[in-house]
Every structure is written in C-alpha cells, then in structure tokens.
mmCIF file with all atom_site columns, C-alpha atoms in Angstrom:
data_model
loop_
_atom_site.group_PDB
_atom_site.id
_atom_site.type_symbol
_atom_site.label_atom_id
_atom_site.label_alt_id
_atom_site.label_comp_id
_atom_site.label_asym_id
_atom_site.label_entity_id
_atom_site.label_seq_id
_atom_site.pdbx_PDB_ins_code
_atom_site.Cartn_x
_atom_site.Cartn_y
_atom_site.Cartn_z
_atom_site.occupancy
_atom_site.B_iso_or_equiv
_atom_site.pdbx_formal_charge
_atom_site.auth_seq_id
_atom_site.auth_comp_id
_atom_site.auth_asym_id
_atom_site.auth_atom_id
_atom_site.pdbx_PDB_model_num
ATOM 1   C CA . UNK A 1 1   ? 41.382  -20.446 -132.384 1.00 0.00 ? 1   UNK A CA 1
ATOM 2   C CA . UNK A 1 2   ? 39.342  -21.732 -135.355 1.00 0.00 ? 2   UNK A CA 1
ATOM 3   C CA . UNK A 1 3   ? 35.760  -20.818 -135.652 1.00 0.00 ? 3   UNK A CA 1
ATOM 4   C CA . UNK A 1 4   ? 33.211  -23.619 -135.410 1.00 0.00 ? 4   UNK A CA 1
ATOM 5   C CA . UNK A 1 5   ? 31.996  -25.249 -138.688 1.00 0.00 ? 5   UNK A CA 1
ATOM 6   C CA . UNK A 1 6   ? 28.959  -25.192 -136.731 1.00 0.00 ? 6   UNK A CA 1
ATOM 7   C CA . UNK A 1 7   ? 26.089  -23.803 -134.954 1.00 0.00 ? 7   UNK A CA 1
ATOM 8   C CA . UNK A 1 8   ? 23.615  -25.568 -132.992 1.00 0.00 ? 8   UNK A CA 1
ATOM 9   C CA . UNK A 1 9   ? 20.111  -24.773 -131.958 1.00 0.00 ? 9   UNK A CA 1
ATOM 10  C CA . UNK A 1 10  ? 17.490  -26.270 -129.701 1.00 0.00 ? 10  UNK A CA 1
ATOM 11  C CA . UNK A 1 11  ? 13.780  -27.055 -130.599 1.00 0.00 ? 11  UNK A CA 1
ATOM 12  C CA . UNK A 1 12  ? 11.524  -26.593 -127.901 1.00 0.00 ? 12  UNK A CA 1
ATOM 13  C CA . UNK A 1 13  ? 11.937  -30.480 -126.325 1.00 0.00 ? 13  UNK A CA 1
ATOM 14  C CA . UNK A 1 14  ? 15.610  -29.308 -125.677 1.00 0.00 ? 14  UNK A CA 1
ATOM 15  C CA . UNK A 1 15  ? 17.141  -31.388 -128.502 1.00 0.00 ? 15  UNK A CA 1
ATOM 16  C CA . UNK A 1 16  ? 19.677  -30.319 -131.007 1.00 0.00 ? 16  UNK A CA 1
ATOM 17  C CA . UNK A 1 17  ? 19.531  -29.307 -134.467 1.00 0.00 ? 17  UNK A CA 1
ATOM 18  C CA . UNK A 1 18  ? 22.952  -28.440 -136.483 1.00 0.00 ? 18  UNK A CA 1
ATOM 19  C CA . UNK A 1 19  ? 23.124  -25.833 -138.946 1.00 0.00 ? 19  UNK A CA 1
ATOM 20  C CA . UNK A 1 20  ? 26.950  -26.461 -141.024 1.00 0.00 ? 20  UNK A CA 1
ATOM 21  C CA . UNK A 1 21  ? 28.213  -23.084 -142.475 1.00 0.00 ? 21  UNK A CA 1
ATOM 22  C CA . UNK A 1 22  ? 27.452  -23.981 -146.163 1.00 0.00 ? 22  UNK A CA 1
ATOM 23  C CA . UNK A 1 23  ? 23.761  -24.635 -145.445 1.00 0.00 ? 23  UNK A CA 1
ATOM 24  C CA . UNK A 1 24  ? 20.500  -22.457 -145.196 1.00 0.00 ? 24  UNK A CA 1
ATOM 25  C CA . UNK A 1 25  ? 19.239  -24.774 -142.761 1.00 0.00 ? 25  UNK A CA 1
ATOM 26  C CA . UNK A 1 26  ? 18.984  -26.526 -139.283 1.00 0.00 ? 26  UNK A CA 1
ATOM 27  C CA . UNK A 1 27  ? 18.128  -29.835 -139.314 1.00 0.00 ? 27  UNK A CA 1
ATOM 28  C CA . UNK A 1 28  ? 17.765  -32.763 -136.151 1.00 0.00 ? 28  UNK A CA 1
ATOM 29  C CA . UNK A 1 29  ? 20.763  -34.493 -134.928 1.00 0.00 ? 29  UNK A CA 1
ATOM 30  C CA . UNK A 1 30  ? 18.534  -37.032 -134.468 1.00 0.00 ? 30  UNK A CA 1
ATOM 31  C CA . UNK A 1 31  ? 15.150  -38.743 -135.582 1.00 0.00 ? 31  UNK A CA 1
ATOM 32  C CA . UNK A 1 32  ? 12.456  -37.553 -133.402 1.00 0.00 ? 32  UNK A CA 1
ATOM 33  C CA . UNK A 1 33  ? 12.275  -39.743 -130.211 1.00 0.00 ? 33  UNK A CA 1
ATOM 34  C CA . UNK A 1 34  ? 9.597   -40.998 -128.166 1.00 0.00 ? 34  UNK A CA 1
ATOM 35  C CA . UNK A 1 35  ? 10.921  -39.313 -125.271 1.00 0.00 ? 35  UNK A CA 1
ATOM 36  C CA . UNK A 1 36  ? 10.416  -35.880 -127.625 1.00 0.00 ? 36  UNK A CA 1
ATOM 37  C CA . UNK A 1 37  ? 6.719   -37.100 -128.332 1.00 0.00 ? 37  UNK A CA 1
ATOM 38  C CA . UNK A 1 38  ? 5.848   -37.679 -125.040 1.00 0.00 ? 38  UNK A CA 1
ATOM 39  C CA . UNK A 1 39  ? 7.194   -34.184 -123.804 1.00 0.00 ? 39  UNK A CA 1
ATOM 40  C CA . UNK A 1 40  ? 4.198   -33.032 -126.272 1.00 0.00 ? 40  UNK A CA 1
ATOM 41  C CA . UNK A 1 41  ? 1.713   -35.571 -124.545 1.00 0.00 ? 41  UNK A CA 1
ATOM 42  C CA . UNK A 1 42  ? 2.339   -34.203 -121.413 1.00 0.00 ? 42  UNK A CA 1
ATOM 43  C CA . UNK A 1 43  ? 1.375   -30.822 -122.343 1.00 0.00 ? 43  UNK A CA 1
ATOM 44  C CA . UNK A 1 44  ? -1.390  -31.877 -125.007 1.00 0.00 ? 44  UNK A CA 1
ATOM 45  C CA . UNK A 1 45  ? -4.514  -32.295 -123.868 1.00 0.00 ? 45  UNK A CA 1
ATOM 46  C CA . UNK A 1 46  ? -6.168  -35.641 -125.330 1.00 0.00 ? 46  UNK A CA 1
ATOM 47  C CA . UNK A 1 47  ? -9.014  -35.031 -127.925 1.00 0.00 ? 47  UNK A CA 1
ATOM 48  C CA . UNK A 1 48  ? -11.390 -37.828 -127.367 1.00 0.00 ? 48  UNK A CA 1
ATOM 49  C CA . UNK A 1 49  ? -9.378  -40.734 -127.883 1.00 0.00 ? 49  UNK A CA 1
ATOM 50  C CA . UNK A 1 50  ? -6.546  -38.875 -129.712 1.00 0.00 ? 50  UNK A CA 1
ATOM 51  C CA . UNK A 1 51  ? -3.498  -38.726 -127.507 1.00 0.00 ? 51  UNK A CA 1
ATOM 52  C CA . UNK A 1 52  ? -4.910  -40.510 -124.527 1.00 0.00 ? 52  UNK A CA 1
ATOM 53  C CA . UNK A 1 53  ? -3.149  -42.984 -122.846 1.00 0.00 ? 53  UNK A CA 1
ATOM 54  C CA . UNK A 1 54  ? -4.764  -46.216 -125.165 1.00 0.00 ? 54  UNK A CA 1
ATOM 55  C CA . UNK A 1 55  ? -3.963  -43.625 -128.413 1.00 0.00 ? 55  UNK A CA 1
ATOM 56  C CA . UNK A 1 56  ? -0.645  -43.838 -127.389 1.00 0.00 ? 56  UNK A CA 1
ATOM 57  C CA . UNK A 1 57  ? -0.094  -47.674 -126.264 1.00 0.00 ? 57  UNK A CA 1
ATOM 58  C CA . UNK A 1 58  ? -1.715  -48.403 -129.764 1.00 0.00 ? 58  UNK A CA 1
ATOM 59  C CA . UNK A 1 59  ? 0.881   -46.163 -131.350 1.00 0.00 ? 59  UNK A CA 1
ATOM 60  C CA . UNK A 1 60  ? 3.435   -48.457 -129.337 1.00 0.00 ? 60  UNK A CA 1
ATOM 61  C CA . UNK A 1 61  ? 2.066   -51.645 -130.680 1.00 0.00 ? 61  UNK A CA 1
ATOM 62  C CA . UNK A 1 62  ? 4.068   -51.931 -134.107 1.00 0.00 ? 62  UNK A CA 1
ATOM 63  C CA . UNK A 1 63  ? 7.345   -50.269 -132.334 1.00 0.00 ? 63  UNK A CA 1
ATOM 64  C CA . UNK A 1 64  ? 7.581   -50.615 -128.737 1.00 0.00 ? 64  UNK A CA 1
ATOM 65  C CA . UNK A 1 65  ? 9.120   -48.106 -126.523 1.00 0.00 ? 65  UNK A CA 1
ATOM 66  C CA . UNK A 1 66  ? 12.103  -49.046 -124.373 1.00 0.00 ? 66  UNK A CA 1
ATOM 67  C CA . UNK A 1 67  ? 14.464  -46.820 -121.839 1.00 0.00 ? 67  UNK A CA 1
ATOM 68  C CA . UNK A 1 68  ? 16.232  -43.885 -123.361 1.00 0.00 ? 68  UNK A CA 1
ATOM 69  C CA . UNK A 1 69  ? 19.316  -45.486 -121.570 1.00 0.00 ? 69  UNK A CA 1
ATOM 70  C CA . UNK A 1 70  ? 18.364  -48.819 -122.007 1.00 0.00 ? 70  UNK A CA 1
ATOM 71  C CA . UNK A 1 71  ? 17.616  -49.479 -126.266 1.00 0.00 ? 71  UNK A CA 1
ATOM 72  C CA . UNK A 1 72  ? 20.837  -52.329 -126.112 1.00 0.00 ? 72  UNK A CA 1
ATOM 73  C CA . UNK A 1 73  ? 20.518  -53.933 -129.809 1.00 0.00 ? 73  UNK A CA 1
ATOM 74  C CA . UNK A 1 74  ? 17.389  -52.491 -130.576 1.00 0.00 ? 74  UNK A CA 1
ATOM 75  C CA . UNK A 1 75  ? 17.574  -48.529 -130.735 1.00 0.00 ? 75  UNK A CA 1
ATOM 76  C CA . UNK A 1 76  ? 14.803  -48.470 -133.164 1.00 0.00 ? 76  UNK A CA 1
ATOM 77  C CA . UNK A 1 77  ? 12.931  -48.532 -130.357 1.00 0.00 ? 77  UNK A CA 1
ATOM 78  C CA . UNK A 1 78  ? 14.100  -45.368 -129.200 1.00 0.00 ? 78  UNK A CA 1
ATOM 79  C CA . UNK A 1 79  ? 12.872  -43.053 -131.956 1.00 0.00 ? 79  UNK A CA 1
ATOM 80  C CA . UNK A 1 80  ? 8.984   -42.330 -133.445 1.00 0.00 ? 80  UNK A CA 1
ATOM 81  C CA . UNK A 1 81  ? 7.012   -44.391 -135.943 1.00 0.00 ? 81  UNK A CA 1
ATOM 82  C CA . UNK A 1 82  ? 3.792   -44.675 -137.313 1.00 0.00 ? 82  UNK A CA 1
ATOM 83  C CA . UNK A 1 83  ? 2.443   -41.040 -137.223 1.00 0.00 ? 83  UNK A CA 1
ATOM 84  C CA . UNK A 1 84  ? -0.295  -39.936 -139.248 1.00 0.00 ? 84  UNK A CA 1
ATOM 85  C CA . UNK A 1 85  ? 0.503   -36.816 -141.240 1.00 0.00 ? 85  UNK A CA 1
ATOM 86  C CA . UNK A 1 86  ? -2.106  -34.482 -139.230 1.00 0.00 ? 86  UNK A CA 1
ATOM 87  C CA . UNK A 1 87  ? -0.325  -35.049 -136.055 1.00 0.00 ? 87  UNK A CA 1
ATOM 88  C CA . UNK A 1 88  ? 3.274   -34.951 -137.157 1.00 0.00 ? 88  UNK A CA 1
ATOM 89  C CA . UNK A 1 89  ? 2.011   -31.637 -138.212 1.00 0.00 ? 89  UNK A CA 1
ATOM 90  C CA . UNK A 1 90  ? 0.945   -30.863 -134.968 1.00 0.00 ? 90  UNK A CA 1
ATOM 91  C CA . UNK A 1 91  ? 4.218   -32.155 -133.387 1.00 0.00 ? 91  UNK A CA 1
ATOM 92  C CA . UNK A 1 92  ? 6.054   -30.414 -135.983 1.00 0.00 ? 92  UNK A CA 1
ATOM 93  C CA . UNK A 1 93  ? 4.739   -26.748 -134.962 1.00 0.00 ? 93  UNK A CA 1
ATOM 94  C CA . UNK A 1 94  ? 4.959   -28.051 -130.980 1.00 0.00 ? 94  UNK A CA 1
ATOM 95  C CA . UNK A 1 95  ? 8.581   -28.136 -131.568 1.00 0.00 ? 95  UNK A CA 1
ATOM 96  C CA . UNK A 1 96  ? 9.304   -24.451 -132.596 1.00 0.00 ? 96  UNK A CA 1
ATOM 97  C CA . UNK A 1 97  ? 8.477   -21.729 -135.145 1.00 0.00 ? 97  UNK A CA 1
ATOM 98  C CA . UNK A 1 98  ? 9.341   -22.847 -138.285 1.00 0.00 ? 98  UNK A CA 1
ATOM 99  C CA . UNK A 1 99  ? 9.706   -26.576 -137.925 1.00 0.00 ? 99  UNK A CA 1
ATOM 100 C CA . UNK A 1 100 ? 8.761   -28.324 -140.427 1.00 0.00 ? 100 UNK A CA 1
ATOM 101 C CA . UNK A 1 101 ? 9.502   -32.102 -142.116 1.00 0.00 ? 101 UNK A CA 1
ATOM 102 C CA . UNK A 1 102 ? 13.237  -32.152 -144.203 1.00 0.00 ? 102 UNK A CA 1
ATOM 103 C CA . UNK A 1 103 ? 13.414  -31.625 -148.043 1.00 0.00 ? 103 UNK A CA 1
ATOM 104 C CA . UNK A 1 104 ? 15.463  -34.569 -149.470 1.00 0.00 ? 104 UNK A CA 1
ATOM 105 C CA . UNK A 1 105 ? 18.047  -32.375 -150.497 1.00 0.00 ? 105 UNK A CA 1
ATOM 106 C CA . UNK A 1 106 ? 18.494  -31.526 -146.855 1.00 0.00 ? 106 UNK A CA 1
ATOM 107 C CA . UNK A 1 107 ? 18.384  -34.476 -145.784 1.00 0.00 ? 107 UNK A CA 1
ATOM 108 C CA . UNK A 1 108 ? 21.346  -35.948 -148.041 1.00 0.00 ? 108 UNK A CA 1
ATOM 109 C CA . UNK A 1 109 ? 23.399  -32.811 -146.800 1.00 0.00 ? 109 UNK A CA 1
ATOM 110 C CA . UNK A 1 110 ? 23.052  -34.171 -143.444 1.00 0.00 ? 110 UNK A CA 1
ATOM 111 C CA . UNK A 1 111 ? 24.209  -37.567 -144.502 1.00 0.00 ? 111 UNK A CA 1
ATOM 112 C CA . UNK A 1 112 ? 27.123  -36.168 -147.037 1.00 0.00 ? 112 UNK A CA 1
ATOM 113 C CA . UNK A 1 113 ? 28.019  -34.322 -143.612 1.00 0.00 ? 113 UNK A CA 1
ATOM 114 C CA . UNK A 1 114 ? 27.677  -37.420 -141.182 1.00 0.00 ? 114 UNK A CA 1
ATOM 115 C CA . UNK A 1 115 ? 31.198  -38.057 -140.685 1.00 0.00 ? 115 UNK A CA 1
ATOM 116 C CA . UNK A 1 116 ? 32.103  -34.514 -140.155 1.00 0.00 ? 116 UNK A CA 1
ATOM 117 C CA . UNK A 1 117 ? 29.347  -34.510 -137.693 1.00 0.00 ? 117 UNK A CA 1
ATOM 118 C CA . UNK A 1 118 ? 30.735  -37.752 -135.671 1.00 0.00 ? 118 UNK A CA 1
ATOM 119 C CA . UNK A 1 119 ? 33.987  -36.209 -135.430 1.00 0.00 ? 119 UNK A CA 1
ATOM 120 C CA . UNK A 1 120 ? 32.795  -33.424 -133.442 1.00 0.00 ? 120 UNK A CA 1
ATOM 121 C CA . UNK A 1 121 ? 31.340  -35.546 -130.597 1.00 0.00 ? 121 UNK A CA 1
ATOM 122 C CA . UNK A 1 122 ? 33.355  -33.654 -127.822 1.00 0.00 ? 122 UNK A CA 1
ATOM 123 C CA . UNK A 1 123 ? 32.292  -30.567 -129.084 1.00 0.00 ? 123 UNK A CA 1
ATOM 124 C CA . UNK A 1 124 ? 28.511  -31.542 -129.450 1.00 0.00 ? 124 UNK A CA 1
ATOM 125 C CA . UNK A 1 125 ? 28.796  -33.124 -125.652 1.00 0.00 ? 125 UNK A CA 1
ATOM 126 C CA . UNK A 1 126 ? 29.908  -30.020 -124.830 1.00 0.00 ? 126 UNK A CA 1
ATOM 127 C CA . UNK A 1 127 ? 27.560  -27.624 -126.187 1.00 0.00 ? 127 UNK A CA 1
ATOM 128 C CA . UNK A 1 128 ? 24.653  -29.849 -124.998 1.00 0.00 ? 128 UNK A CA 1
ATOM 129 C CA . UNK A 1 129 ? 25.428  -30.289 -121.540 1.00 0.00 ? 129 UNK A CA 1
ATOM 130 C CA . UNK A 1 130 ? 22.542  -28.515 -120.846 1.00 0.00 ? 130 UNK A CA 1
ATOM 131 C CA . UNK A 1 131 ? 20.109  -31.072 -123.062 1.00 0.00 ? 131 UNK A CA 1
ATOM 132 C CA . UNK A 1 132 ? 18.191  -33.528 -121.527 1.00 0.00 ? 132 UNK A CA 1
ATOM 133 C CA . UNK A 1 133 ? 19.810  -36.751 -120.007 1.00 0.00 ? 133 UNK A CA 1
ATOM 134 C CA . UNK A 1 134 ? 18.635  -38.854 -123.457 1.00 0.00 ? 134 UNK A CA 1
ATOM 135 C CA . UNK A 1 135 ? 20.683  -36.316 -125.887 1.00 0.00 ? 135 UNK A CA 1
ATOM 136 C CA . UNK A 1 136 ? 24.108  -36.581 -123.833 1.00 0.00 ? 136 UNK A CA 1
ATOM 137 C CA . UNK A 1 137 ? 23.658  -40.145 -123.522 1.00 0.00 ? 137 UNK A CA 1
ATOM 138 C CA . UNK A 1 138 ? 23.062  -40.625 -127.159 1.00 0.00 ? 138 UNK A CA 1
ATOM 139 C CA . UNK A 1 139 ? 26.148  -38.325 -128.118 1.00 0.00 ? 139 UNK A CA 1
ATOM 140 C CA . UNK A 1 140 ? 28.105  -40.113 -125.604 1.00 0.00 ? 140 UNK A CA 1
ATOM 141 C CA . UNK A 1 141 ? 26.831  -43.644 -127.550 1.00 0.00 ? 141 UNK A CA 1
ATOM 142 C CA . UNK A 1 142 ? 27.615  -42.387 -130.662 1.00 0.00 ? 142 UNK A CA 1
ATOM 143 C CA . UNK A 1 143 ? 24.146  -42.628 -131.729 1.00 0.00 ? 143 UNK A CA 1
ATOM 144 C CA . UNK A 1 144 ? 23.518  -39.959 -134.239 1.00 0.00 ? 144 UNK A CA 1
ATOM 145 C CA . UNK A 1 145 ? 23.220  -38.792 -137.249 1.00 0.00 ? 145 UNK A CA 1
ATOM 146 C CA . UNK A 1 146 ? 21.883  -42.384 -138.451 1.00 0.00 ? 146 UNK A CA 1
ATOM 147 C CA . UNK A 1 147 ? 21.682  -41.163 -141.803 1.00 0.00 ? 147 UNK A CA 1
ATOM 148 C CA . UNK A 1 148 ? 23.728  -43.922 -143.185 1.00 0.00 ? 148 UNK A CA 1
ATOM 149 C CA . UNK A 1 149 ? 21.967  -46.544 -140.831 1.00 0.00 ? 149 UNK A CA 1
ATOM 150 C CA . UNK A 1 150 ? 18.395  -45.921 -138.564 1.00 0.00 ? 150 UNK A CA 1
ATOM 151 C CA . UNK A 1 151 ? 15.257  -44.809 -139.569 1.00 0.00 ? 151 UNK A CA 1
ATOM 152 C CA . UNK A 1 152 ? 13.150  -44.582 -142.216 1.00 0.00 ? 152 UNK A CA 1
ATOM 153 C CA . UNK A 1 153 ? 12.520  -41.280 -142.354 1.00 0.00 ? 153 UNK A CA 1
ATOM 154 C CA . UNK A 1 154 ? 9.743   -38.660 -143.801 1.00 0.00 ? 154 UNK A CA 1
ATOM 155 C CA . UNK A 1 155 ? 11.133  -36.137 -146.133 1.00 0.00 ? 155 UNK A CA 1
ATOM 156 C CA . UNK A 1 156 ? 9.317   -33.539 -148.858 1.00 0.00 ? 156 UNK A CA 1
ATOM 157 C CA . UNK A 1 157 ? 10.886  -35.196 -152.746 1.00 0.00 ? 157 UNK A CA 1
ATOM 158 C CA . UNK A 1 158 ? 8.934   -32.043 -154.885 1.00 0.00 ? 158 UNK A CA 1
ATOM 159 C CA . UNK A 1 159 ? 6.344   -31.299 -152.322 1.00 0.00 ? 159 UNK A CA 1
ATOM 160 C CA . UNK A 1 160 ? 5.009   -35.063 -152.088 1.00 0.00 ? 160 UNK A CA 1
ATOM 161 C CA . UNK A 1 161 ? 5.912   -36.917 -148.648 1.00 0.00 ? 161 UNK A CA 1
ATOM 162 C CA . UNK A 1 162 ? 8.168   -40.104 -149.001 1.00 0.00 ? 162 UNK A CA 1
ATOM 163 C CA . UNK A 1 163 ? 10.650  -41.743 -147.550 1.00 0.00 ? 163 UNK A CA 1
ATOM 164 C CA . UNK A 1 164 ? 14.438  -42.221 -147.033 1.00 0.00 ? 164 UNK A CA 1
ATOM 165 C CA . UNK A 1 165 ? 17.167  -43.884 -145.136 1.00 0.00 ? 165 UNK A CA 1
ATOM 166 C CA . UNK A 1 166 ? 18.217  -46.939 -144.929 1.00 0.00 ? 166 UNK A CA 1
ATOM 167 C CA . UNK A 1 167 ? 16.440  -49.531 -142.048 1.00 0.00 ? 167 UNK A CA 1
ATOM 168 C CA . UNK A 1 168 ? 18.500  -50.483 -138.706 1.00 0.00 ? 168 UNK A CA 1
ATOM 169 C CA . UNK A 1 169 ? 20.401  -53.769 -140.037 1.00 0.00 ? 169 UNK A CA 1
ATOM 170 C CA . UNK A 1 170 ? 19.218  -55.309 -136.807 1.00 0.00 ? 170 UNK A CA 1
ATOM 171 C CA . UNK A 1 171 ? 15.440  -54.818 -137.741 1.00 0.00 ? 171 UNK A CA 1
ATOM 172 C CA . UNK A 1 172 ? 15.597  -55.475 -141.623 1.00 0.00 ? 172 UNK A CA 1
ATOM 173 C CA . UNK A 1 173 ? 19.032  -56.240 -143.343 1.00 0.00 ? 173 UNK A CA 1
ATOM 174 C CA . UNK A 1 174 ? 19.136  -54.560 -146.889 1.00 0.00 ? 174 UNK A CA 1
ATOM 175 C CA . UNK A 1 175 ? 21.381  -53.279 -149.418 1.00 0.00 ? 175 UNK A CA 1
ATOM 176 C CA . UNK A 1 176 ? 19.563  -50.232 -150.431 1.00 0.00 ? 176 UNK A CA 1
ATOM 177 C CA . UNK A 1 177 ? 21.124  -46.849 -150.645 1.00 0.00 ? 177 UNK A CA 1
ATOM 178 C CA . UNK A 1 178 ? 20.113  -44.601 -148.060 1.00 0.00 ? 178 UNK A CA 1
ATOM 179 C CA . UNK A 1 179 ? 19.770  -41.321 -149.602 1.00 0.00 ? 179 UNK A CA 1
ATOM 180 C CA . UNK A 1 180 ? 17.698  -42.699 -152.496 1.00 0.00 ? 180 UNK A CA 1
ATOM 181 C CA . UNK A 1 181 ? 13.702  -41.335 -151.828 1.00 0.00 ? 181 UNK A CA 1
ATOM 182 C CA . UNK A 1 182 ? 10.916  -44.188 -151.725 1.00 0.00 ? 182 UNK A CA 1
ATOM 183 C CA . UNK A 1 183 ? 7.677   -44.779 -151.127 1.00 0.00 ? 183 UNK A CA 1
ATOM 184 C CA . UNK A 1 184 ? 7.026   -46.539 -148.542 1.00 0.00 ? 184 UNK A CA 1
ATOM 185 C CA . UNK A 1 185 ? 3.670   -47.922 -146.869 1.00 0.00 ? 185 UNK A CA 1
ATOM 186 C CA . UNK A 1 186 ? 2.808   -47.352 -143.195 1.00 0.00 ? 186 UNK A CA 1
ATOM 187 C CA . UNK A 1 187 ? 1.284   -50.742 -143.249 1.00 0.00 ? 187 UNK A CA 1
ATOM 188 C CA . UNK A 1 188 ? 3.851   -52.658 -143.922 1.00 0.00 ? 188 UNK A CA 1
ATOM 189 C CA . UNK A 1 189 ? 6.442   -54.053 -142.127 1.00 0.00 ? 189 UNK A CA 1
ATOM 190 C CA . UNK A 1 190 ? 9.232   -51.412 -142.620 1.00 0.00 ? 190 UNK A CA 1
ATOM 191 C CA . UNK A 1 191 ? 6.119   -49.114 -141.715 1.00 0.00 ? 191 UNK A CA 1
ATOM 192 C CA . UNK A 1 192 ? 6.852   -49.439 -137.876 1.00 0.00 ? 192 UNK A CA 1
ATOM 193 C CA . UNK A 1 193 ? 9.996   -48.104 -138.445 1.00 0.00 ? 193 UNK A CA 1
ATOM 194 C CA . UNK A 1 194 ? 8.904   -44.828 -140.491 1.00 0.00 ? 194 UNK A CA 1
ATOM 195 C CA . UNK A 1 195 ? 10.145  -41.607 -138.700 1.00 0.00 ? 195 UNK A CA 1
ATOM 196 C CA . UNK A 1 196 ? 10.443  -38.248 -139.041 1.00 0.00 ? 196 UNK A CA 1
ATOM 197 C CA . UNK A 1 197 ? 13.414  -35.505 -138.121 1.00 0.00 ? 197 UNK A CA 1
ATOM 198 C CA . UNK A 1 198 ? 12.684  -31.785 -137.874 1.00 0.00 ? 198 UNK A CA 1
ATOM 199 C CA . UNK A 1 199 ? 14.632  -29.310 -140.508 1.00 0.00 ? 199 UNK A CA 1
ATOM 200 C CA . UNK A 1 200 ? 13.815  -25.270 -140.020 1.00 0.00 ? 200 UNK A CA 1
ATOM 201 C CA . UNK A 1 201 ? 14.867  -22.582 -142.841 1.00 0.00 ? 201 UNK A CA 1
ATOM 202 C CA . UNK A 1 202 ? 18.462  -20.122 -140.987 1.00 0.00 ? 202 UNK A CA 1
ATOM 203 C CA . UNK A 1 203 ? 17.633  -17.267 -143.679 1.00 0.00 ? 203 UNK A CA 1
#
C-alpha cells in the first residue's frame, strides 16, 4: 500500500491541520470557525467587557453566526471575522504551541494543493472521525479548503499583516485572483468577511 501524501494534526479545538510531504508546515483545513472561537470563550474568562457575552454579540453584528449544520447559501457565516490583531493573537496561542497566522507563501501552497486536498475526502473523513460533529460535516459538504472561494483571510506578506482569498461569490461577486495579497480595511464592507486560518512550522 502507498504511503499517505499526508499527515494531519489537530489544534487544540479538535480541528485539522494538513501538513503535504513537500512542505515544512501545517496549515488549517479550514478558516477558523465560530464554533472554534467560542470553544476559547468558554474557557476564557471575560476581561471587563472583552469576551463577555455583549463583546461577542457585537462581534456578531457585521457577520452573524448561524448553525454549524445549518449555513445553507450563506457559509460565510460559519467562519470568524472582524478580530482585532491582539486577540487573534490570543486565539492563535489558545489553539496550540506554535500557532501562529499563515505566511502568503503558505497559504498559496495550500491553494496550489486544493484539488489534491478535495480528492482525499474519504481519507480526511476517515482520519477525523474523531473531530467534532462541525469538521465531519464540513468534509462530508465538501466545504474546505476555500482557498479558491471563502474567506478573506489574514496572512504575514514580509512580516506586515494583509489579506488574501477571494470573497464567497454569494456575499460579493468579483473577479480577483485569490492568491494575490491585499490590503484590506476591517471597516469596510468585505471587512465582515476578514478571517484568519492557523499555519504552525513541522521542522
């Protein structure tokens, strides 16, 4: 039997990150979901205002929050938006040792891989059947990478944060190119759809 082309590991909500032979790196199957973030709210205590209950409906406002079984035509809805950098941060390290935002480079190695990635859905299903309910449902949807459609998504371009992907066509049709880098403002309408995936060094 053939080896694997690839090895999977598990941040510390349960969700998968794939590491392809050729790469130094693990990197999310999928954009960080609300269902992650509120696995970290649960154990977080709030500070103040930060990560109470109102924190986190505000949050909401821009990008509501819908069932992890139940996103229909809008699976935007699904994933995390509008974080400021300090508590992406503190996400980030919540996750796992060594979690930390994509470089772009990354990134586009994810979404050169993509197809590669799609084709092994039974294998993925199967090495996640332990994973909570939201990443077998997903797999089963064929929700994922969403590299070449999904999020916006925070990666490091030369140390400076920016963005890349290319928008759900359902929340903003456009014809850009989805590994090009961009800035991007968190006020403005593609804001509410500005994520993040986790990436972690394998060497």
């Amino acid at each position: 039997m053939a080896s694997m082309p690839f090895t999977l590991t598990f941040d510390n909500t349960g969700f998968p990150m794939i590491r392809y032979k050729e790469w130094d790196f693990f990197i999310s199957v999928f954009p960080v979901s609300k269902y992650q973030f509120e696995r970290f709210l649960v154990e977080t205590m709030p500070e103040g205002e930060l990560f109470s209950d109102g924190w986190y409906r505000n949050l909401l406002a821009r990008n509501p929050r819908c069932g992890w079984h139940s996103f229909r035509d809008e699976p935007w809805r699904l994933f995390l938006s509008c974080l400021d950098d300090d508590v992406m941060k503190r996400f980030t390290r919540f996750c796992g040792r060594g979690c930390r935002l994509p470089e772009a480079a990354e990134w586009r190695k994810l979404m050169d891989y993509s197809g590669r990635i799609l084709e092994q859905q039974a294998k993925l299903l199967e090495l996640c059947a332990e994973a909570p309910a939201p990443v077998r449902h997903w797999l089963k949807q064929g929700l994922f990478p969403l590299t070449e459609e999904g999020m916006l998504e925070y990666v490091l371009d030369n140390g400076k944060m920016r963005a890349i992907g290319k928008p759900f066509y359902g929340f903003h049709p456009t014809l850009w190119r989805p590994d090009v880098v961009r800035d991007v403002d968190q006020e403005s309408g593609l804001g509410a759809l500005l994520g993040f995936r986790l990436a972690m060094s394998s060497g």
